[in-house]
Amino acid sequence: MTQTKTLNNDFQDIITGRRSIRYYDPSVKISREEMKEILTEATLAPSSVNAQPWRFLVIDSPEGKATLAPLAKFNQSQVETSAAVIAIFGDLKSEENLDEIYDKAVELGYMPQEIRDMQIPKIKAHYAAASEELNKETVLIDGGLVSMQLMLAARAHGYDTNAIGGYEKDQIAEAFGLDKERYAPVKAANSGYPSVRLPIEKVAQFR
């Protein structure tokens, strides 16, 4: 990422001004505090049953980039010059967080207890019966939504981004010590109501 302007809340400008950048100013750095703000804003994206299956691996250290470099051979300029590369994974066991999410929603008054008690068993039964392919497809769709929101959130903070699909998807999780069987790499009629988001410390880690 490279900074282009100060924080901008003009949505139209954010949408029309976003562009893909492959070479960045290597002197630009993003503090981890601001990165957490960007990621927190990204996690406001919708997800199936609010399971929030996205997991972020923020690669911003020389050591992390050195690990990533051989896995992204055709995107070396982005890896070398950007302030950070954010690898987005989909948690194939995201249903394990449903109790935490729905319990917090009840605590905050976003959801009645009886709705929580009715939905949780049904949702868990669905996950238990769903095929691996269906689960992965759902997680990847949610991952695409949060990826796009992440790029827009970064733009609102004055940073340009570039989505990368050319990397070794079968190796990246293991290279950074993640369970490759659990974390799948992602390439981006009722009234609405507030919803709970997992704390950024639970869904993001820095290397």
PDB file of C-alpha atoms in Angstrom:
ATOM      1  CA  MET A   1       0.000   0.000   0.000  1.00  0.00           C
ATOM      2  CA  THR A   2       1.110   3.567  -0.576  1.00  0.00           C
ATOM      3  CA  GLN A   3      -0.474   6.714   0.822  1.00  0.00           C
ATOM      4  CA  THR A   4      -1.993   9.121  -1.690  1.00  0.00           C
ATOM      5  CA  LYS A   5      -4.010  11.561   0.413  1.00  0.00           C
ATOM      6  CA  THR A   6      -5.365  12.226   3.874  1.00  0.00           C
ATOM      7  CA  LEU A   7      -8.399  10.387   5.254  1.00  0.00           C
ATOM      8  CA  ASN A   8     -11.265  10.846   2.806  1.00  0.00           C
ATOM      9  CA  ASN A   9     -14.872  10.176   3.711  1.00  0.00           C
ATOM     10  CA  ASP A  10     -16.349  11.080   0.333  1.00  0.00           C
ATOM     11  CA  PHE A  11     -17.726   7.729  -0.785  1.00  0.00           C
ATOM     12  CA  GLN A  12     -17.989   8.713  -4.435  1.00  0.00           C
ATOM     13  CA  ASP A  13     -14.343   9.722  -4.508  1.00  0.00           C
ATOM     14  CA  ILE A  14     -13.360   6.495  -2.761  1.00  0.00           C
ATOM     15  CA  ILE A  15     -15.175   4.403  -5.372  1.00  0.00           C
ATOM     16  CA  THR A  16     -14.094   6.302  -8.468  1.00  0.00           C
ATOM     17  CA  GLY A  17     -10.601   7.028  -7.232  1.00  0.00           C
ATOM     18  CA  ARG A  18      -9.595   3.477  -6.394  1.00  0.00           C
ATOM     19  CA  ARG A  19      -7.037   2.005  -8.764  1.00  0.00           C
ATOM     20  CA  SER A  20      -4.654  -0.944  -8.938  1.00  0.00           C
ATOM     21  CA  ILE A  21      -1.050  -0.043  -8.185  1.00  0.00           C
ATOM     22  CA  ARG A  22       1.894  -2.358  -8.781  1.00  0.00           C
ATOM     23  CA  TYR A  23       4.770  -0.109  -7.711  1.00  0.00           C
ATOM     24  CA  TYR A  24       4.702   1.750  -4.408  1.00  0.00           C
ATOM     25  CA  ASP A  25       6.736   4.290  -2.511  1.00  0.00           C
ATOM     26  CA  PRO A  26       8.784   2.032  -0.202  1.00  0.00           C
ATOM     27  CA  SER A  27       9.308   4.899   2.239  1.00  0.00           C
ATOM     28  CA  VAL A  28       5.597   4.904   3.138  1.00  0.00           C
ATOM     29  CA  LYS A  29       4.743   2.887   6.237  1.00  0.00           C
ATOM     30  CA  ILE A  30       1.385   2.115   7.810  1.00  0.00           C
ATOM     31  CA  SER A  31       1.325   1.961  11.587  1.00  0.00           C
ATOM     32  CA  ARG A  32      -0.173  -1.177  13.049  1.00  0.00           C
ATOM     33  CA  GLU A  33      -2.701   0.991  14.853  1.00  0.00           C
ATOM     34  CA  GLU A  34      -3.967   2.406  11.558  1.00  0.00           C
ATOM     35  CA  MET A  35      -3.818  -1.022   9.935  1.00  0.00           C
ATOM     36  CA  LYS A  36      -6.096  -2.347  12.673  1.00  0.00           C
ATOM     37  CA  GLU A  37      -8.500   0.521  11.966  1.00  0.00           C
ATOM     38  CA  ILE A  38      -8.565  -0.385   8.259  1.00  0.00           C
ATOM     39  CA  LEU A  39      -9.102  -4.070   9.006  1.00  0.00           C
ATOM     40  CA  THR A  40     -11.833  -3.281  11.526  1.00  0.00           C
ATOM     41  CA  GLU A  41     -13.667  -1.225   8.888  1.00  0.00           C
ATOM     42  CA  ALA A  42     -13.228  -4.058   6.380  1.00  0.00           C
ATOM     43  CA  THR A  43     -14.850  -6.536   8.762  1.00  0.00           C
ATOM     44  CA  LEU A  44     -18.110  -4.573   8.595  1.00  0.00           C
ATOM     45  CA  ALA A  45     -18.669  -6.436   5.321  1.00  0.00           C
ATOM     46  CA  PRO A  46     -21.601  -8.877   5.311  1.00  0.00           C
ATOM     47  CA  SER A  47     -21.120 -12.619   5.650  1.00  0.00           C
ATOM     48  CA  SER A  48     -23.337 -15.689   5.586  1.00  0.00           C
ATOM     49  CA  VAL A  49     -25.141 -16.029   8.971  1.00  0.00           C
ATOM     50  CA  ASN A  50     -22.676 -13.385  10.225  1.00  0.00           C
ATOM     51  CA  ALA A  51     -20.047 -16.095  10.683  1.00  0.00           C
ATOM     52  CA  GLN A  52     -17.242 -13.700   9.621  1.00  0.00           C
ATOM     53  CA  PRO A  53     -14.980 -16.440   8.223  1.00  0.00           C
ATOM     54  CA  TRP A  54     -12.261 -14.053   7.056  1.00  0.00           C
ATOM     55  CA  ARG A  55      -8.815 -14.165   8.603  1.00  0.00           C
ATOM     56  CA  PHE A  56      -6.097 -11.630   7.769  1.00  0.00           C
ATOM     57  CA  LEU A  57      -2.364 -12.240   7.671  1.00  0.00           C
ATOM     58  CA  VAL A  58      -0.662  -8.840   7.533  1.00  0.00           C
ATOM     59  CA  ILE A  59       2.802  -9.289   6.078  1.00  0.00           C
ATOM     60  CA  ASP A  60       4.679  -6.068   6.787  1.00  0.00           C
ATOM     61  CA  SER A  61       8.062  -7.144   8.155  1.00  0.00           C
ATOM     62  CA  PRO A  62      11.223  -7.881   6.132  1.00  0.00           C
ATOM     63  CA  GLU A  63      11.118 -11.455   7.424  1.00  0.00           C
ATOM     64  CA  GLY A  64       7.486 -11.908   6.429  1.00  0.00           C
ATOM     65  CA  LYS A  65       8.097 -10.494   2.958  1.00  0.00           C
ATOM     66  CA  ALA A  66      11.117 -12.759   2.521  1.00  0.00           C
ATOM     67  CA  THR A  67       8.884 -15.753   3.279  1.00  0.00           C
ATOM     68  CA  LEU A  68       6.233 -14.508   0.857  1.00  0.00           C
ATOM     69  CA  ALA A  69       8.516 -13.549  -2.036  1.00  0.00           C
ATOM     70  CA  PRO A  70       9.127 -17.047  -3.478  1.00  0.00           C
ATOM     71  CA  LEU A  71       5.395 -17.754  -3.257  1.00  0.00           C
ATOM     72  CA  ALA A  72       4.481 -14.692  -5.366  1.00  0.00           C
ATOM     73  CA  LYS A  73       7.076 -14.879  -8.128  1.00  0.00           C
ATOM     74  CA  PHE A  74       5.037 -12.843 -10.609  1.00  0.00           C
ATOM     75  CA  ASN A  75       4.216 -10.070  -8.165  1.00  0.00           C
ATOM     76  CA  GLN A  76       7.617  -9.185  -6.795  1.00  0.00           C
ATOM     77  CA  SER A  77       7.221  -5.420  -7.238  1.00  0.00           C
ATOM     78  CA  GLN A  78       4.145  -5.345  -5.008  1.00  0.00           C
ATOM     79  CA  VAL A  79       5.758  -7.538  -2.366  1.00  0.00           C
ATOM     80  CA  GLU A  80       8.983  -5.542  -2.312  1.00  0.00           C
ATOM     81  CA  THR A  81       7.657  -1.979  -2.436  1.00  0.00           C
ATOM     82  CA  SER A  82       4.306  -2.061  -0.632  1.00  0.00           C
ATOM     83  CA  ALA A  83       3.925  -1.098   3.007  1.00  0.00           C
ATOM     84  CA  ALA A  84       2.124  -4.391   3.605  1.00  0.00           C
ATOM     85  CA  VAL A  85       0.723  -7.415   1.845  1.00  0.00           C
ATOM     86  CA  ILE A  86      -2.493  -8.700   3.399  1.00  0.00           C
ATOM     87  CA  ALA A  87      -3.177 -12.362   2.752  1.00  0.00           C
ATOM     88  CA  ILE A  88      -6.868 -13.113   3.258  1.00  0.00           C
ATOM     89  CA  PHE A  89      -7.923 -16.601   4.301  1.00  0.00           C
ATOM     90  CA  GLY A  90     -11.330 -18.184   4.800  1.00  0.00           C
ATOM     91  CA  ASP A  91     -11.784 -20.143   8.024  1.00  0.00           C
ATOM     92  CA  LEU A  92     -13.463 -23.419   7.084  1.00  0.00           C
ATOM     93  CA  LYS A  93     -14.474 -23.881  10.721  1.00  0.00           C
ATOM     94  CA  SER A  94     -15.897 -20.412  11.270  1.00  0.00           C
ATOM     95  CA  GLU A  95     -19.005 -21.892  12.889  1.00  0.00           C
ATOM     96  CA  GLU A  96     -16.900 -22.358  16.016  1.00  0.00           C
ATOM     97  CA  ASN A  97     -17.218 -18.596  16.601  1.00  0.00           C
ATOM     98  CA  LEU A  98     -21.007 -18.428  16.280  1.00  0.00           C
ATOM     99  CA  ASP A  99     -21.693 -18.676  20.008  1.00  0.00           C
ATOM    100  CA  GLU A 100     -19.329 -15.802  20.732  1.00  0.00           C
ATOM    101  CA  ILE A 101     -20.828 -13.629  17.997  1.00  0.00           C
ATOM    102  CA  TYR A 102     -24.478 -14.324  18.767  1.00  0.00           C
ATOM    103  CA  ASP A 103     -24.002 -14.120  22.543  1.00  0.00           C
ATOM    104  CA  LYS A 104     -22.442 -10.682  22.128  1.00  0.00           C
ATOM    105  CA  ALA A 105     -25.334  -9.638  19.887  1.00  0.00           C
ATOM    106  CA  VAL A 106     -27.760 -10.597  22.654  1.00  0.00           C
ATOM    107  CA  GLU A 107     -25.677  -8.780  25.268  1.00  0.00           C
ATOM    108  CA  LEU A 108     -25.701  -5.592  23.188  1.00  0.00           C
ATOM    109  CA  GLY A 109     -29.420  -5.825  22.523  1.00  0.00           C
ATOM    110  CA  TYR A 110     -29.039  -6.487  18.780  1.00  0.00           C
ATOM    111  CA  MET A 111     -30.787  -9.851  19.002  1.00  0.00           C
ATOM    112  CA  PRO A 112     -33.371 -11.352  21.407  1.00  0.00           C
ATOM    113  CA  GLN A 113     -32.182 -14.339  23.403  1.00  0.00           C
ATOM    114  CA  GLU A 114     -34.931 -16.537  21.971  1.00  0.00           C
ATOM    115  CA  ILE A 115     -33.818 -15.778  18.406  1.00  0.00           C
ATOM    116  CA  ARG A 116     -30.246 -16.619  19.288  1.00  0.00           C
ATOM    117  CA  ASP A 117     -31.347 -19.893  20.914  1.00  0.00           C
ATOM    118  CA  MET A 118     -33.439 -20.798  17.876  1.00  0.00           C
ATOM    119  CA  GLN A 119     -30.845 -19.920  15.237  1.00  0.00           C
ATOM    120  CA  ILE A 120     -27.644 -21.352  16.684  1.00  0.00           C
ATOM    121  CA  PRO A 121     -28.716 -25.044  16.633  1.00  0.00           C
ATOM    122  CA  LYS A 122     -30.157 -24.704  13.135  1.00  0.00           C
ATOM    123  CA  ILE A 123     -27.049 -23.022  11.772  1.00  0.00           C
ATOM    124  CA  LYS A 124     -24.707 -25.548  13.378  1.00  0.00           C
ATOM    125  CA  ALA A 125     -26.803 -28.385  11.975  1.00  0.00           C
ATOM    126  CA  HIS A 126     -26.515 -26.816   8.540  1.00  0.00           C
ATOM    127  CA  TYR A 127     -22.729 -26.621   8.821  1.00  0.00           C
ATOM    128  CA  ALA A 128     -22.548 -30.211  10.038  1.00  0.00           C
ATOM    129  CA  ALA A 129     -24.558 -31.437   7.043  1.00  0.00           C
ATOM    130  CA  ALA A 130     -22.981 -29.177   4.413  1.00  0.00           C
ATOM    131  CA  SER A 131     -20.434 -30.648   2.025  1.00  0.00           C
ATOM    132  CA  GLU A 132     -16.843 -29.473   2.108  1.00  0.00           C
ATOM    133  CA  GLU A 133     -17.353 -27.921  -1.329  1.00  0.00           C
ATOM    134  CA  LEU A 134     -20.404 -25.906  -0.238  1.00  0.00           C
ATOM    135  CA  ASN A 135     -18.682 -24.702   2.902  1.00  0.00           C
ATOM    136  CA  LYS A 136     -15.616 -23.601   0.954  1.00  0.00           C
ATOM    137  CA  GLU A 137     -17.732 -21.870  -1.680  1.00  0.00           C
ATOM    138  CA  THR A 138     -19.564 -19.888   1.009  1.00  0.00           C
ATOM    139  CA  VAL A 139     -16.314 -18.932   2.723  1.00  0.00           C
ATOM    140  CA  LEU A 140     -14.763 -17.773  -0.558  1.00  0.00           C
ATOM    141  CA  ILE A 141     -17.788 -15.610  -1.378  1.00  0.00           C
ATOM    142  CA  ASP A 142     -17.584 -13.982   2.043  1.00  0.00           C
ATOM    143  CA  GLY A 143     -13.849 -13.589   1.535  1.00  0.00           C
ATOM    144  CA  GLY A 144     -14.457 -11.777  -1.729  1.00  0.00           C
ATOM    145  CA  LEU A 145     -16.840  -9.360  -0.014  1.00  0.00           C
ATOM    146  CA  VAL A 146     -14.380  -8.506   2.738  1.00  0.00           C
ATOM    147  CA  SER A 147     -11.532  -8.185   0.205  1.00  0.00           C
ATOM    148  CA  MET A 148     -13.393  -5.511  -1.728  1.00  0.00           C
ATOM    149  CA  GLN A 149     -14.354  -3.712   1.461  1.00  0.00           C
ATOM    150  CA  LEU A 150     -10.735  -3.839   2.606  1.00  0.00           C
ATOM    151  CA  MET A 151      -9.578  -2.112  -0.561  1.00  0.00           C
ATOM    152  CA  LEU A 152     -12.222   0.580  -0.182  1.00  0.00           C
ATOM    153  CA  ALA A 153     -11.374   1.063   3.495  1.00  0.00           C
ATOM    154  CA  ALA A 154      -7.703   1.435   2.584  1.00  0.00           C
ATOM    155  CA  ARG A 155      -8.630   3.991  -0.064  1.00  0.00           C
ATOM    156  CA  ALA A 156     -10.641   5.948   2.520  1.00  0.00           C
ATOM    157  CA  HIS A 157      -7.462   6.157   4.592  1.00  0.00           C
ATOM    158  CA  GLY A 158      -5.537   7.445   1.589  1.00  0.00           C
ATOM    159  CA  TYR A 159      -3.860   4.239   0.431  1.00  0.00           C
ATOM    160  CA  ASP A 160      -3.987   2.540  -2.954  1.00  0.00           C
ATOM    161  CA  THR A 161      -4.089  -1.241  -3.283  1.00  0.00           C
ATOM    162  CA  ASN A 162      -3.705  -4.065  -5.757  1.00  0.00           C
ATOM    163  CA  ALA A 163      -5.503  -7.406  -5.584  1.00  0.00           C
ATOM    164  CA  ILE A 164      -3.133 -10.316  -6.212  1.00  0.00           C
ATOM    165  CA  GLY A 165      -4.228 -13.745  -7.367  1.00  0.00           C
ATOM    166  CA  GLY A 166      -0.873 -14.962  -8.628  1.00  0.00           C
ATOM    167  CA  TYR A 167       0.658 -16.757  -5.667  1.00  0.00           C
ATOM    168  CA  GLU A 168       1.138 -20.319  -4.467  1.00  0.00           C
ATOM    169  CA  LYS A 169      -2.236 -20.879  -2.812  1.00  0.00           C
ATOM    170  CA  ASP A 170      -1.371 -24.422  -1.786  1.00  0.00           C
ATOM    171  CA  GLN A 171       1.720 -23.292   0.122  1.00  0.00           C
ATOM    172  CA  ILE A 172       1.037 -19.899   1.687  1.00  0.00           C
ATOM    173  CA  ALA A 173      -0.842 -21.062   4.794  1.00  0.00           C
ATOM    174  CA  GLU A 174       1.788 -23.613   5.769  1.00  0.00           C
ATOM    175  CA  ALA A 175       4.622 -21.181   5.021  1.00  0.00           C
ATOM    176  CA  PHE A 176       3.288 -18.870   7.722  1.00  0.00           C
ATOM    177  CA  GLY A 177       2.432 -21.575  10.228  1.00  0.00           C
ATOM    178  CA  LEU A 178      -1.305 -21.762   9.547  1.00  0.00           C
ATOM    179  CA  ASP A 179      -3.357 -24.942   9.227  1.00  0.00           C
ATOM    180  CA  LYS A 180      -3.757 -25.340   5.464  1.00  0.00           C
ATOM    181  CA  GLU A 181      -6.668 -27.729   5.952  1.00  0.00           C
ATOM    182  CA  ARG A 182      -8.608 -25.100   7.894  1.00  0.00           C
ATOM    183  CA  TYR A 183      -7.639 -21.817   6.246  1.00  0.00           C
ATOM    184  CA  ALA A 184      -8.405 -21.474   2.543  1.00  0.00           C
ATOM    185  CA  PRO A 185      -6.650 -18.589   0.768  1.00  0.00           C
ATOM    186  CA  VAL A 186      -8.981 -16.038  -0.879  1.00  0.00           C
ATOM    187  CA  LYS A 187      -7.972 -14.072  -3.968  1.00  0.00           C
ATOM    188  CA  ALA A 188     -11.734  -8.549  -3.069  1.00  0.00           C
ATOM    189  CA  ALA A 189     -36.419  -9.436   3.579  1.00  0.00           C
ATOM    190  CA  ASN A 190     -36.272  -7.980   7.076  1.00  0.00           C
ATOM    191  CA  SER A 191     -35.189  -4.515   8.161  1.00  0.00           C
ATOM    192  CA  GLY A 192     -31.498  -4.119   8.846  1.00  0.00           C
ATOM    193  CA  TYR A 193     -30.179  -4.298  12.382  1.00  0.00           C
ATOM    194  CA  PRO A 194     -26.782  -3.786  14.050  1.00  0.00           C
ATOM    195  CA  SER A 195     -24.539  -6.826  14.139  1.00  0.00           C
ATOM    196  CA  VAL A 196     -21.508  -7.957  16.106  1.00  0.00           C
ATOM    197  CA  ARG A 197     -17.970  -8.163  14.734  1.00  0.00           C
ATOM    198  CA  LEU A 198     -15.243 -10.332  16.223  1.00  0.00           C
ATOM    199  CA  PRO A 199     -12.412  -8.272  17.754  1.00  0.00           C
ATOM    200  CA  ILE A 200      -9.657  -7.526  15.239  1.00  0.00           C
ATOM    201  CA  GLU A 201      -7.167  -9.288  17.531  1.00  0.00           C
ATOM    202  CA  LYS A 202      -9.047 -12.538  16.878  1.00  0.00           C
ATOM    203  CA  VAL A 203      -9.111 -12.359  13.097  1.00  0.00           C
ATOM    204  CA  ALA A 204      -5.776 -10.670  12.281  1.00  0.00           C
ATOM    205  CA  GLN A 205      -2.156 -11.404  13.049  1.00  0.00           C
ATOM    206  CA  PHE A 206       1.080  -9.661  12.103  1.00  0.00           C
ATOM    207  CA  ARG A 207       4.284 -11.303  10.926  1.00  0.00           C
TER     208      ARG A 207
END
